[in-house]
Structures are given as C-alpha cells and as structure tokens.
Amino acid sequence: MNYSESVTKKLIQKNLTISFMESCTSGLLASMFTDTEGASKVFTGSLVTYSNEQKIKAGVDAKIISDYGVYSSECAAEMARVVQNIYGTNISVGITGTTGNVDPNNPDSIQGEAFFCIRVNEKSYGFHIQKNVSGLTRKEIKQFYADTVYAELLKILK
C-alpha cells in the first residue's frame, strides 16, 4: 500500500475530511487521493491555483504574496487556510513551488524548491522541500513532491 492510499484509508476510518489547494503539483494530490475506493466519503473538493491571480481570487491574501513571495511557507500556510475555509474540512494542504526551471515570472524561485502546509483543524504544520531535480522530468518532480506530502500526512495522522 502506498502513502496516498494509506492516508485515504486512515481518513475514511477516522471520518476526517480533507481538501487541497495545489500549485506546483497541479492537482496530483487530489488525483492520488481519489485513486482509493471510498475517497468520496471524506473528499469534497480541491483547487488548482497555478497563477498568483487565481490564488488571490480563491482568497489568498495578496499581501502575503507581495510580502513573502508566492514560493514561501507563508503562502503555503495561507493556501491551506483558505481551502480549509472554502470546503470546511478537518484537514487541508496548501503547496507551492517550482517543478523544473526557475520561474521566468519570478527570479527569486529556486529549481526543485517547494513549500507545503498541512492544517489539522486550527493547527498548522509547515514543510520545506529542496531537492536537486536536474535530470528529472516535471512529472517526476511533481510525484516526488506529492509523495513527500503524503508521507508527512501519514506521520501526522498516526
């Protein structure tokens, strides 16, 4: 059993709901979650907000992005807070980062760096990923990020 399946089954068992606001993983977290039978019992929705504009439209405070940058722990925490509020879930995840080359719209981005936040009710857990991704495809980088998120979710749920 892989990490995402373990997390999905554990949430079903505990009757805890989850939502995601994803940027660099492009919906992969939600897709992996729903690969397990019964996921609809605890998963009501997710947002993929690839651009800053869409993050702000969803409710992310523009000041957080301007003060800390879109690739920051503060932005990931705000994404998790916003999506948890939208869907009213027990648990939420916000993730932002770069998957391949440095973002041409953001010279401060670092290749292979991501930030994510897991919120359980009102408690936030922040994480920073920095990995040498040279030689990896964008798909492989997204998969690495998603697997990392699910591994941390499983630790929190135990």
Coordinates of C-alpha atoms in Angstrom, one line a residue:
M1 CA 0.0 0.0 0.0
N2 CA 1.4 3.4 -0.9
Y3 CA 1.4 6.6 1.2
S4 CA -1.6 8.2 -0.5
E5 CA -3.7 5.0 -0.2
S6 CA -2.8 4.7 3.4
V7 CA -3.8 8.3 4.1
T8 CA -7.1 8.0 2.3
K9 CA -8.0 4.8 4.2
K10 CA -7.0 6.3 7.5
L11 CA -9.1 9.4 6.9
I12 CA -12.1 7.2 5.9
Q13 CA -11.6 5.1 9.1
K14 CA -11.4 8.3 11.2
N15 CA -14.2 10.1 9.2
L16 CA -12.0 13.1 8.7
T17 CA -12.4 15.3 5.7
I18 CA -9.6 16.8 3.5
S19 CA -9.1 19.4 0.8
F20 CA -6.1 20.6 -1.2
M21 CA -5.0 23.9 -2.8
E22 CA -2.3 23.0 -5.2
S23 CA 0.0 25.0 -7.4
C24 CA 3.2 23.1 -8.3
T25 CA 1.6 19.6 -8.1
S26 CA -1.2 20.7 -10.5
G27 CA -3.9 18.6 -8.9
L28 CA -1.8 15.4 -8.4
L29 CA -2.5 15.3 -4.6
A30 CA -6.3 15.3 -5.2
S31 CA -5.9 12.8 -8.1
M32 CA -3.9 10.4 -5.9
F33 CA -6.3 10.7 -3.0
T34 CA -9.3 9.7 -5.1
D35 CA -7.5 6.6 -6.5
T36 CA -8.6 4.8 -3.4
E37 CA -12.1 3.3 -3.2
G38 CA -14.4 5.3 -0.8
A39 CA -12.5 8.6 -1.1
S40 CA -15.7 10.5 -1.8
K41 CA -16.7 9.9 1.8
V42 CA -14.1 12.3 3.0
F43 CA -13.0 14.3 0.0
T44 CA -15.3 17.1 -1.2
G45 CA -13.1 19.2 -3.4
S46 CA -9.8 20.8 -4.2
L47 CA -8.4 23.9 -6.0
V48 CA -5.6 24.0 -8.5
T49 CA -4.4 27.6 -8.5
Y50 CA -1.4 27.7 -10.7
S51 CA -1.2 31.5 -11.1
N52 CA -0.9 34.2 -8.5
E53 CA -4.1 35.8 -9.8
Q54 CA -6.1 32.6 -9.2
K55 CA -4.7 32.1 -5.7
I56 CA -5.8 35.7 -4.9
K57 CA -9.3 35.1 -6.5
A58 CA -9.6 32.0 -4.3
G59 CA -9.0 34.1 -1.2
V60 CA -5.2 34.1 -0.6
D61 CA -4.2 37.5 0.7
A62 CA -2.3 39.4 -2.0
K63 CA -0.2 41.0 0.8
I64 CA 1.2 37.6 1.7
I65 CA 2.3 37.0 -1.9
S66 CA 3.7 40.5 -2.2
D67 CA 5.5 40.4 1.3
Y68 CA 6.8 36.9 1.3
G69 CA 6.6 35.7 -2.3
V70 CA 4.4 33.0 -3.8
Y71 CA 7.1 30.4 -3.1
S72 CA 7.1 30.7 0.7
S73 CA 5.9 28.9 3.8
E74 CA 3.6 31.8 4.4
C75 CA 1.9 31.4 1.1
A76 CA 1.5 27.7 1.5
A77 CA 0.0 28.2 5.0
E78 CA -2.4 30.8 3.6
M79 CA -3.4 28.4 0.8
A80 CA -4.1 25.6 3.3
R81 CA -6.2 28.0 5.5
V82 CA -8.2 29.3 2.5
V83 CA -9.0 25.9 1.1
Q84 CA -9.9 24.6 4.5
N85 CA -12.3 27.5 5.0
I86 CA -13.9 27.1 1.5
Y87 CA -14.6 23.4 1.9
G88 CA -15.0 23.2 5.7
T89 CA -12.7 20.2 6.0
N90 CA -10.8 18.9 9.1
I91 CA -7.6 18.7 7.2
S92 CA -6.2 20.8 4.3
V93 CA -3.0 21.0 2.4
G94 CA -1.5 24.0 0.5
I95 CA 1.5 23.5 -1.7
T96 CA 3.5 26.0 -3.9
G97 CA 6.9 25.7 -5.5
T98 CA 8.8 25.2 -8.7
T99 CA 8.9 21.9 -10.6
G100 CA 11.5 22.5 -13.2
N101 CA 13.4 25.5 -14.4
V102 CA 13.3 28.7 -12.4
D103 CA 10.0 30.5 -12.9
P104 CA 10.6 33.2 -15.6
N105 CA 8.0 35.4 -13.8
N106 CA 9.7 35.1 -10.5
P107 CA 13.5 35.5 -10.5
D108 CA 13.6 34.5 -6.8
S109 CA 12.3 31.0 -7.5
I110 CA 14.7 28.1 -6.9
Q111 CA 14.6 25.0 -9.0
G112 CA 13.4 22.0 -7.0
E113 CA 12.1 24.0 -4.1
A114 CA 8.6 23.7 -2.7
F115 CA 6.7 24.7 0.5
F116 CA 3.6 23.0 1.8
C117 CA 1.4 23.3 4.8
I118 CA -0.8 20.7 6.4
R119 CA -3.6 22.1 8.6
V120 CA -5.4 19.8 11.0
N121 CA -8.3 21.8 12.3
E122 CA -6.6 25.0 13.5
K123 CA -3.0 23.6 13.9
S124 CA -0.6 24.2 11.0
Y125 CA 2.5 22.1 10.1
G126 CA 4.9 23.8 7.7
F127 CA 7.4 22.0 5.4
H128 CA 10.1 23.0 3.0
I129 CA 11.4 20.7 0.2
Q130 CA 14.6 21.4 -1.5
K131 CA 15.8 18.7 -3.9
N132 CA 18.3 18.5 -6.7
V133 CA 16.0 17.9 -9.6
S134 CA 18.4 18.1 -12.5
G135 CA 17.7 15.2 -14.8
L136 CA 14.1 14.7 -13.5
T137 CA 11.0 15.4 -15.6
R138 CA 8.4 17.8 -14.4
K139 CA 6.1 14.7 -13.8
E140 CA 8.8 13.1 -11.7
I141 CA 9.3 16.2 -9.6
K142 CA 5.5 16.6 -9.0
Q143 CA 5.4 12.9 -8.0
F144 CA 8.3 13.5 -5.5
Y145 CA 6.5 16.5 -4.0
A146 CA 3.2 14.6 -3.8
D147 CA 4.8 11.5 -2.2
T148 CA 6.6 13.8 0.3
V149 CA 3.2 15.5 1.3
Y150 CA 1.6 12.1 1.7
A151 CA 4.4 10.7 3.8
E152 CA 4.1 13.7 6.2
L153 CA 0.3 13.4 6.3
L154 CA 0.7 9.8 7.3
K155 CA 3.1 10.8 10.1
I156 CA 0.6 13.4 11.4
L157 CA -2.3 11.0 11.3
K158 CA -0.6 8.2 13.3

